[in-house]
Short mmCIF file of C-alpha atoms in Angstrom, two decimals:
data_model
loop_
_atom_site.label_atom_id
_atom_site.label_comp_id
_atom_site.label_asym_id
_atom_site.label_seq_id
_atom_site.Cartn_x
_atom_site.Cartn_y
_atom_site.Cartn_z
CA UNK A 17 38.16 19.93 -16.57
CA UNK A 18 39.18 16.32 -16.98
CA UNK A 19 36.09 15.11 -15.43
CA UNK A 20 33.96 17.23 -17.56
CA UNK A 21 35.47 16.18 -20.83
CA UNK A 22 35.31 12.51 -19.58
CA UNK A 23 31.48 12.96 -19.13
CA UNK A 24 31.08 14.65 -22.38
CA UNK A 25 32.97 12.12 -24.40
CA UNK A 26 31.02 9.35 -22.44
CA UNK A 27 27.86 11.14 -23.49
CA UNK A 28 28.68 11.27 -27.13
CA UNK A 29 29.55 7.73 -27.13
CA UNK A 30 26.27 6.88 -25.54
CA UNK A 31 24.23 8.80 -28.03
CA UNK A 32 26.26 7.17 -30.84
CA UNK A 33 25.57 3.83 -29.51
CA UNK A 34 21.84 4.63 -29.06
CA UNK A 35 21.55 5.79 -32.60
CA UNK A 36 23.62 3.06 -34.35
CA UNK A 37 21.42 0.34 -33.05
CA UNK A 38 18.02 1.84 -32.84
CA UNK A 39 15.91 -1.25 -32.95
CA UNK A 40 18.08 -3.25 -30.61
CA UNK A 41 18.06 -0.29 -28.09
CA UNK A 42 14.57 0.29 -28.21
CA UNK A 43 13.62 -3.36 -27.65
CA UNK A 44 16.19 -3.40 -24.68
CA UNK A 45 14.87 -0.25 -23.15
CA UNK A 46 11.27 -1.57 -23.60
CA UNK A 47 11.77 -3.70 -20.30
CA UNK A 48 13.03 -0.73 -18.16
CA UNK A 49 10.23 1.42 -19.54
CA UNK A 50 7.71 -1.21 -18.72
CA UNK A 51 9.12 -2.05 -15.40
CA UNK A 52 9.47 1.55 -14.05
CA UNK A 53 6.00 2.40 -15.45
CA UNK A 54 4.58 -0.90 -13.70
CA UNK A 55 6.15 0.14 -10.26
CA UNK A 56 5.59 3.80 -10.39
CA UNK A 57 1.99 3.28 -11.33
CA UNK A 58 1.22 0.98 -8.59
CA UNK A 59 2.86 3.23 -5.96
CA UNK A 60 1.08 6.09 -7.50
CA UNK A 61 -2.30 4.46 -7.10
CA UNK A 62 -1.37 3.28 -3.71
CA UNK A 63 -0.34 6.73 -2.46
CA UNK A 64 -3.57 8.24 -3.86
CA UNK A 65 -5.80 5.47 -2.41
CA UNK A 66 -3.98 5.59 0.95
CA UNK A 67 -4.39 9.53 1.02
CA UNK A 68 -7.98 9.27 0.27
CA UNK A 69 -8.76 6.52 2.76
CA UNK A 70 -6.64 8.21 5.51
CA UNK A 71 -8.57 11.59 4.89
CA UNK A 72 -11.76 9.50 5.21
CA UNK A 73 -10.59 7.68 8.32
CA UNK A 74 -9.49 10.80 10.05
CA UNK A 75 -12.97 12.40 9.42
CA UNK A 76 -14.33 9.63 11.67
CA UNK A 77 -12.22 10.96 14.68
CA UNK A 78 -9.06 9.38 15.87
CA UNK A 79 -10.21 9.38 19.44
CA UNK A 80 -13.78 8.09 18.92
CA UNK A 81 -14.51 4.61 20.40
CA UNK A 82 -17.44 2.75 18.69
CA UNK A 83 -19.65 0.38 20.52
CA UNK A 84 -21.08 -1.99 18.09
CA UNK A 85 -22.19 -5.66 17.79
CA UNK A 86 -19.31 -6.92 15.31
CA UNK A 87 -15.53 -6.09 15.88
CA UNK A 88 -13.68 -4.59 13.02
CA UNK A 89 -11.67 -7.65 12.15
CA UNK A 90 -10.10 -8.28 8.46
CA UNK A 91 -9.87 -11.89 7.20
CA UNK A 92 -11.15 -15.02 8.65
CA UNK A 93 -12.71 -14.66 12.29
CA UNK A 94 -15.04 -16.65 14.53
CA UNK A 95 -18.29 -14.91 13.46
CA UNK A 96 -20.57 -17.47 15.24
CA UNK A 97 -19.30 -15.97 18.37
CA UNK A 98 -20.61 -12.64 17.55
CA UNK A 99 -23.73 -13.50 15.75
CA UNK A 100 -25.78 -14.07 18.93
CA UNK A 101 -24.72 -10.85 20.62
CA UNK A 102 -27.44 -8.11 21.10
CA UNK A 103 -27.09 -4.97 19.21
CA UNK A 104 -26.12 -1.68 21.18
CA UNK A 105 -29.41 0.28 22.23
CA UNK A 106 -30.34 3.62 23.98
CA UNK A 107 -30.15 2.09 27.39
CA UNK A 108 -26.65 0.97 26.70
CA UNK A 109 -25.91 4.60 25.97
CA UNK A 110 -27.49 5.90 28.92
CA UNK A 111 -25.67 3.38 31.05
CA UNK A 112 -22.37 4.85 29.78
CA UNK A 113 -23.42 8.38 30.42
CA UNK A 114 -24.39 7.46 33.93
CA UNK A 115 -21.54 5.05 34.97
CA UNK A 116 -18.48 6.54 32.93
CA UNK A 117 -16.56 9.37 34.56
CA UNK A 118 -14.12 9.36 31.43
CA UNK A 119 -16.58 9.98 28.61
CA UNK A 120 -17.18 13.49 27.60
CA UNK A 121 -19.60 13.01 24.66
CA UNK A 122 -21.84 9.86 24.06
CA UNK A 123 -24.12 9.41 21.08
CA UNK A 124 -26.47 6.68 19.84
CA UNK A 125 -26.92 6.31 16.02
CA UNK A 126 -28.85 4.06 13.73
CA UNK A 127 -28.83 4.29 10.02
CA UNK A 128 -30.35 2.66 6.82
CA UNK A 129 -31.08 3.80 3.06
CA UNK A 130 -34.25 5.53 2.43
CA UNK A 131 -35.76 7.81 -0.32
CA UNK A 132 -36.42 11.51 0.36
CA UNK A 133 -39.22 13.27 -1.50
CA UNK A 134 -40.33 16.83 -1.92
CA UNK A 135 -43.55 17.14 -4.18
CA UNK A 136 -42.77 15.54 -7.41
CA UNK A 137 -38.89 15.25 -6.80
CA UNK A 138 -37.49 12.19 -5.29
CA UNK A 139 -33.89 10.98 -4.17
CA UNK A 140 -33.48 7.44 -3.82
CA UNK A 141 -31.15 5.47 -1.49
CA UNK A 142 -30.23 8.36 0.74
CA UNK A 143 -28.35 7.52 3.94
CA UNK A 144 -30.91 8.06 6.72
CA UNK A 145 -29.24 8.58 10.29
CA UNK A 146 -31.34 8.85 13.60
CA UNK A 147 -28.92 10.19 16.42
CA UNK A 148 -29.07 11.50 19.90
CA UNK A 149 -27.98 15.07 20.66
CA UNK A 150 -24.20 14.52 20.89
CA UNK A 151 -23.97 13.54 17.39
CA UNK A 152 -22.73 17.05 16.23
CA UNK A 153 -19.89 16.95 19.07
CA UNK A 154 -18.55 13.79 17.87
CA UNK A 155 -18.88 14.07 13.86
CA UNK A 156 -17.04 16.82 12.11
CA UNK A 157 -19.42 18.61 9.90
CA UNK A 158 -20.60 22.13 9.03
CA UNK A 159 -24.09 23.48 8.00
CA UNK A 160 -24.45 25.26 4.74
CA UNK A 161 -27.92 26.69 5.86
CA UNK A 162 -30.20 26.49 8.89
CA UNK A 163 -29.22 25.13 12.27
CA UNK A 164 -28.75 21.91 14.37
CA UNK A 165 -31.41 20.38 16.53
CA UNK A 166 -32.41 21.92 19.83
CA UNK A 167 -32.24 19.72 22.98
CA UNK A 168 -35.96 19.95 23.04
CA UNK A 169 -36.45 18.75 19.52
CA UNK A 170 -34.11 15.85 20.12
CA UNK A 171 -35.77 14.79 23.45
CA UNK A 172 -39.49 15.22 22.18
CA UNK A 173 -38.76 13.47 18.81
CA UNK A 174 -39.95 16.53 16.70
CA UNK A 175 -40.41 15.74 12.97
CA UNK A 176 -37.46 17.67 11.82
CA UNK A 177 -34.49 16.68 9.71
CA UNK A 178 -31.21 18.03 8.42
CA UNK A 179 -30.63 17.06 4.68
CA UNK A 180 -27.30 16.69 2.62
CA UNK A 181 -26.17 19.17 0.12
CA UNK A 182 -26.58 16.80 -2.77
CA UNK A 183 -30.19 15.96 -1.54
CA UNK A 184 -31.09 19.81 -1.39
CA UNK A 185 -29.70 20.45 -4.93
CA UNK A 186 -31.97 17.53 -6.52
CA UNK A 187 -34.90 18.29 -4.44
CA UNK A 188 -35.09 22.06 -4.46
CA UNK A 189 -32.95 23.29 -7.34
CA UNK A 190 -31.69 26.43 -5.88
CA UNK A 191 -34.88 27.35 -3.84
CA UNK A 192 -34.02 27.86 0.14
CA UNK A 193 -35.15 24.46 1.78
CA UNK A 194 -35.37 25.76 5.25
CA UNK A 195 -38.88 25.33 6.37
CA UNK A 196 -39.97 23.13 3.65
CA UNK A 197 -41.40 19.82 4.34
CA UNK A 198 -39.86 16.54 2.89
CA UNK A 199 -41.34 13.02 3.08
CA UNK A 200 -39.13 10.36 4.85
CA UNK A 201 -40.35 6.90 6.05
CA UNK A 202 -43.92 8.00 4.97
CA UNK A 203 -43.77 10.92 7.20
CA UNK A 204 -43.66 14.68 6.70
CA UNK A 205 -40.57 16.31 8.19
CA UNK A 206 -39.61 20.05 8.47
CA UNK A 207 -36.19 20.84 7.02
CA UNK A 208 -34.37 22.80 9.81
CA UNK A 209 -30.75 22.62 8.18
CA UNK A 210 -28.46 21.78 5.04
CA UNK A 211 -25.23 20.05 5.67
CA UNK A 212 -22.27 21.91 3.89
CA UNK A 213 -21.00 20.27 0.68
CA UNK A 214 -18.09 17.61 1.52
CA UNK A 215 -17.56 15.76 -1.66
CA UNK A 216 -17.31 12.01 -2.26
CA UNK A 217 -15.81 9.88 0.75
CA UNK A 218 -14.00 6.36 0.44
CA UNK A 219 -15.83 5.05 3.46
CA UNK A 220 -19.30 6.59 2.56
CA UNK A 221 -19.24 8.98 5.52
CA UNK A 222 -20.01 12.04 3.52
CA UNK A 223 -22.97 13.99 4.62
CA UNK A 224 -23.81 15.14 1.07
CA UNK A 225 -26.33 12.16 0.67
CA UNK A 226 -27.41 12.05 4.38
CA UNK A 227 -30.49 12.83 6.16
CA UNK A 228 -30.28 13.35 9.82
CA UNK A 229 -33.20 12.97 12.17
CA UNK A 230 -33.80 12.86 16.00
CA UNK A 231 -33.64 9.22 17.40
CA UNK A 232 -36.77 9.74 19.53
CA UNK A 233 -38.76 10.51 16.29
CA UNK A 234 -37.15 7.64 14.60
CA UNK A 235 -38.06 5.17 17.30
CA UNK A 236 -41.66 5.81 16.70
CA UNK A 237 -41.35 4.71 12.92
CA UNK A 238 -38.62 2.14 12.71
CA UNK A 239 -37.33 -0.87 15.07
CA UNK A 240 -33.98 0.71 16.49
CA UNK A 241 -33.10 -2.81 17.86
CA UNK A 242 -32.77 -4.17 14.29
CA UNK A 243 -29.39 -5.24 13.49
CA UNK A 244 -29.91 -3.91 9.82
CA UNK A 245 -29.83 -0.33 11.14
CA UNK A 246 -26.22 -0.99 12.50
CA UNK A 247 -26.87 0.75 15.92
CA UNK A 248 -23.76 2.24 17.18
CA UNK A 249 -22.79 3.97 20.27
CA UNK A 250 -19.92 6.66 19.71
CA UNK A 251 -17.82 7.92 22.78
CA UNK A 252 -15.30 10.57 23.06
CA UNK A 253 -13.05 10.65 26.04
CA UNK A 254 -12.73 13.70 28.55
CA UNK A 255 -9.47 15.83 27.85
CA UNK A 256 -6.31 14.01 29.10
CA UNK A 257 -8.07 10.54 29.06
CA UNK A 258 -6.47 7.77 27.14
CA UNK A 259 -8.17 5.62 24.81
CA UNK A 260 -7.35 2.43 26.88
CA UNK A 261 -8.76 4.16 29.99
CA UNK A 262 -12.03 5.13 28.37
CA UNK A 263 -12.49 1.44 26.86
CA UNK A 264 -12.00 -0.02 30.43
CA UNK A 265 -14.53 2.32 31.73
CA UNK A 266 -16.97 1.61 28.87
CA UNK A 267 -16.54 -2.12 29.39
CA UNK A 268 -17.26 -1.83 33.06
CA UNK A 269 -20.36 0.07 32.46
CA UNK A 270 -21.66 -2.28 29.69
CA UNK A 271 -20.81 -5.43 31.62
CA UNK A 272 -22.74 -4.27 34.64
CA UNK A 273 -25.66 -3.20 32.52
CA UNK A 274 -25.77 -6.56 30.70
CA UNK A 275 -25.26 -8.31 33.89
CA UNK A 276 -22.38 -10.41 32.82
CA UNK A 277 -20.51 -12.63 35.28
CA UNK A 278 -16.76 -12.34 35.54
CA UNK A 279 -15.94 -15.38 33.49
CA UNK A 280 -18.06 -14.50 30.71
CA UNK A 281 -16.84 -12.73 27.50
CA UNK A 282 -17.98 -9.31 26.33
CA UNK A 283 -21.21 -9.51 24.30
CA UNK A 284 -20.13 -6.19 22.62
CA UNK A 285 -17.21 -4.99 20.42
CA UNK A 286 -15.15 -1.82 21.29
CA UNK A 287 -13.74 -0.53 18.02
CA UNK A 288 -11.26 2.23 17.08
CA UNK A 289 -9.98 4.01 14.15
CA UNK A 290 -6.52 2.66 14.74
CA UNK A 291 -7.78 -0.90 13.95
CA UNK A 292 -8.68 0.14 10.52
CA UNK A 293 -5.33 2.02 9.95
CA UNK A 294 -3.43 -0.95 11.12
CA UNK A 295 -5.28 -3.35 8.86
CA UNK A 296 -4.98 -0.76 5.90
CA UNK A 297 -1.23 -0.47 6.42
CA UNK A 298 -0.67 -4.26 6.05
CA UNK A 299 -2.92 -4.26 3.05
CA UNK A 300 -0.97 -1.55 1.42
CA UNK A 301 2.29 -3.20 2.28
CA UNK A 302 1.08 -6.34 0.54
CA UNK A 303 -0.03 -4.39 -2.57
CA UNK A 304 3.34 -2.77 -2.57
CA UNK A 305 5.28 -5.97 -2.51
CA UNK A 306 3.11 -7.20 -5.46
CA UNK A 307 3.94 -4.08 -7.51
CA UNK A 308 7.68 -4.67 -6.85
CA UNK A 309 7.15 -8.25 -8.13
CA UNK A 310 5.31 -7.30 -11.14
CA UNK A 311 7.59 -4.50 -11.97
CA UNK A 312 10.69 -6.40 -10.92
CA UNK A 313 10.18 -8.90 -13.65
CA UNK A 314 10.22 -6.23 -16.24
CA UNK A 315 13.10 -4.49 -14.80
CA UNK A 316 15.13 -7.68 -14.73
CA UNK A 317 14.30 -8.33 -18.28
CA UNK A 318 15.17 -4.74 -18.98
CA UNK A 319 18.37 -5.18 -17.11
CA UNK A 320 19.49 -8.22 -19.23
CA UNK A 321 18.50 -6.35 -22.46
CA UNK A 322 20.88 -3.48 -21.42
CA UNK A 323 23.50 -5.78 -20.44
CA UNK A 324 23.30 -7.61 -23.90
CA UNK A 325 23.52 -4.22 -25.74
CA UNK A 326 26.54 -3.35 -23.70
CA UNK A 327 28.33 -6.65 -24.55
CA UNK A 328 27.48 -6.13 -28.12
CA UNK A 329 28.88 -2.36 -27.86
CA UNK A 330 32.16 -3.72 -26.27
CA UNK A 331 32.54 -6.40 -28.95
CA UNK A 332 31.97 -3.89 -31.77
CA UNK A 333 34.20 -1.15 -30.31
CA UNK A 334 37.14 -3.56 -29.37
CA UNK A 335 39.48 -1.76 -31.87
CA UNK A 336 38.38 1.48 -30.58
CA UNK A 337 39.24 0.64 -27.21
CA UNK A 338 42.60 -0.71 -28.50
CA UNK A 339 43.37 2.64 -30.06
CA UNK A 340 42.21 4.64 -27.15
CA UNK A 341 44.68 2.63 -24.76
CA UNK A 342 47.33 2.97 -27.12
CA UNK A 343 47.02 6.74 -27.00
CA UNK A 344 47.13 6.62 -23.08
CA UNK A 345 43.64 6.06 -22.07
CA UNK A 346 43.47 4.61 -18.42
CA UNK A 347 41.44 1.61 -17.35
CA UNK A 348 39.38 3.79 -15.27
CA UNK A 349 38.49 6.00 -18.42
CA UNK A 350 37.22 3.03 -20.25
CA UNK A 351 35.28 1.60 -17.30
CA UNK A 352 33.70 5.07 -16.75
CA UNK A 353 32.88 5.38 -20.39
CA UNK A 354 30.93 2.14 -20.70
CA UNK A 355 29.26 2.50 -17.20
CA UNK A 356 28.11 5.98 -18.24
CA UNK A 357 26.51 4.63 -21.35
CA UNK A 358 24.81 1.74 -19.69
CA UNK A 359 23.46 4.28 -17.10
CA UNK A 360 22.31 6.64 -19.80
CA UNK A 361 20.46 4.04 -21.52
CA UNK A 362 18.72 2.71 -18.38
CA UNK A 363 17.86 6.38 -17.36
CA UNK A 364 16.47 7.04 -20.66
CA UNK A 365 14.08 4.32 -20.47
CA UNK A 366 13.07 4.90 -16.83
CA UNK A 367 12.50 8.61 -17.85
CA UNK A 368 10.13 7.51 -20.67
CA UNK A 369 8.39 5.23 -18.24
CA UNK A 370 7.88 8.22 -15.82
CA UNK A 371 6.67 10.38 -18.69
CA UNK A 372 3.98 7.71 -19.55
CA UNK A 373 2.79 7.42 -15.78
CA UNK A 374 2.73 11.36 -15.46
CA UNK A 375 0.62 11.57 -18.69
CA UNK A 376 -1.63 8.92 -17.54
CA UNK A 377 -1.98 10.63 -14.09
CA UNK A 378 -2.82 13.91 -15.73
CA UNK A 379 -5.45 12.46 -18.02
CA UNK A 380 -7.01 10.44 -15.18
CA UNK A 381 -7.07 13.43 -12.77
CA UNK A 382 -8.89 15.34 -15.49
CA UNK A 383 -11.40 12.76 -16.51
CA UNK A 384 -12.18 11.17 -12.97
CA UNK A 385 -13.15 12.50 -9.79
CA UNK A 386 -10.43 10.83 -7.96
CA UNK A 387 -7.19 12.77 -7.52
CA UNK A 388 -4.10 10.85 -8.26
CA UNK A 389 -0.82 11.63 -6.57
CA UNK A 390 2.57 11.32 -8.33
CA UNK A 391 4.84 12.35 -5.59
CA UNK A 392 8.36 13.50 -5.77
CA UNK A 393 9.40 10.47 -3.86
CA UNK A 394 7.87 8.30 -6.59
CA UNK A 395 9.75 10.17 -9.31
CA UNK A 396 12.97 10.05 -7.37
CA UNK A 397 12.40 6.20 -6.84
CA UNK A 398 11.98 5.75 -10.40
CA UNK A 399 15.19 7.62 -11.34
CA UNK A 400 17.10 5.85 -8.66
CA UNK A 401 15.91 2.42 -9.82
CA UNK A 402 16.73 3.15 -13.44
CA UNK A 403 20.30 4.40 -12.22
CA UNK A 404 20.87 1.10 -10.14
CA UNK A 405 19.76 -1.13 -13.06
CA UNK A 406 22.03 0.85 -15.38
CA UNK A 407 25.06 0.32 -12.99
CA UNK A 408 24.37 -3.32 -12.39
CA UNK A 409 23.63 -4.16 -16.09
CA UNK A 410 26.72 -2.25 -17.20
CA UNK A 411 29.20 -3.26 -14.64
CA UNK A 412 30.47 -6.53 -16.26
CA UNK A 413 30.72 -5.29 -19.75
CA UNK A 414 32.54 -2.08 -18.50
CA UNK A 415 35.03 -4.20 -16.46
CA UNK A 416 35.80 -6.39 -19.48
CA UNK A 417 36.27 -3.39 -21.71
CA UNK A 418 38.65 -1.70 -19.28
CA UNK A 419 40.68 -4.88 -18.98
CA UNK A 420 41.21 -5.37 -22.63
CA UNK A 421 44.94 -5.55 -23.67
CA UNK A 422 45.77 -2.71 -26.10
CA UNK A 423 47.62 -5.25 -28.26
CA UNK A 424 44.90 -7.72 -28.51
CA UNK A 425 42.39 -5.02 -29.05
CA UNK A 426 44.41 -3.37 -31.78
CA UNK A 427 44.44 -6.88 -33.65
CA UNK A 428 40.72 -6.50 -34.46
CA UNK A 429 41.46 -3.33 -36.45
#
């Protein structure tokens, strides 16, 4: 009962202090509010962006090894070493298929942006992907209508195409596109399938705006050895085969195919999704530190503001403290009373900052096609930081108040 009465009285004192110095209190709490708002906003954006990017990265397949000309390196790197490398080609893919005993599926792709037209309708800048048959085994996608390529269509280079959901919506406007002929690269292609709707993707890997054609058709229309088409070989290991073992196998196959001597460096790059994840992790850590620095300055100002208002409160209530001590109040009671008031003020400012963030998240989620995540962890972080700021800012004033001599305090009456 004593502890509840102590909390109740401390709460009453805190509210009275808040109401008696409204302007001063508001200005003091502004720093805490801005600080919590800054920190939680940064972390909310980071969590949302990280979730979106990780979802996009996972859709690429964590087991896939990408054989490309350029390595996935962030920051400065010796680009001149890679510039003269040859781009991967179909012969490289066939060498991996023939020599590797650890590869389950191997696919070659080349991509560019081209328009897709049907009668008077046209969709500009669609992603056009030319691939071999195993593309479906490596990439995760579903078909909304139609079917995938047959092995005969792939091998013979039939003029067939699978179009994205977004392309079908614009060109056909509700009409079944299967069997219709669209124009791509100046050629007529028969639509045999439509990708299921996937939505926007941070890494531009969504099939909504993609057209997929057989690589043997594309090689008669475009130069697949052009670096502008980003030729890539994708490889998935057999069950139970590690990524490192698969890469060693691919490396041996390609070095033999390219007739590289033992002392020569690889003239190709073996890229993995884990490389992107590692680089993004370091990026998010840097952004988090920046968020703490930005918000920390505001929190520091807010902490000084609360400490200032608590010193003023101690000075204004010196006589009241003397009366309380004369009536038998212990030092702990006075200490707790002022600490509670400091924490209450800090929490009030922090909660107001959280309310602003949550309101902004709700508005942004409603108005933009980018889901923001304000997690329970971020809310808890905001509350705990506010609590800590209140404790630290109010500790010295509370100790000063608890150590006041009743006689000295009563003289100020």
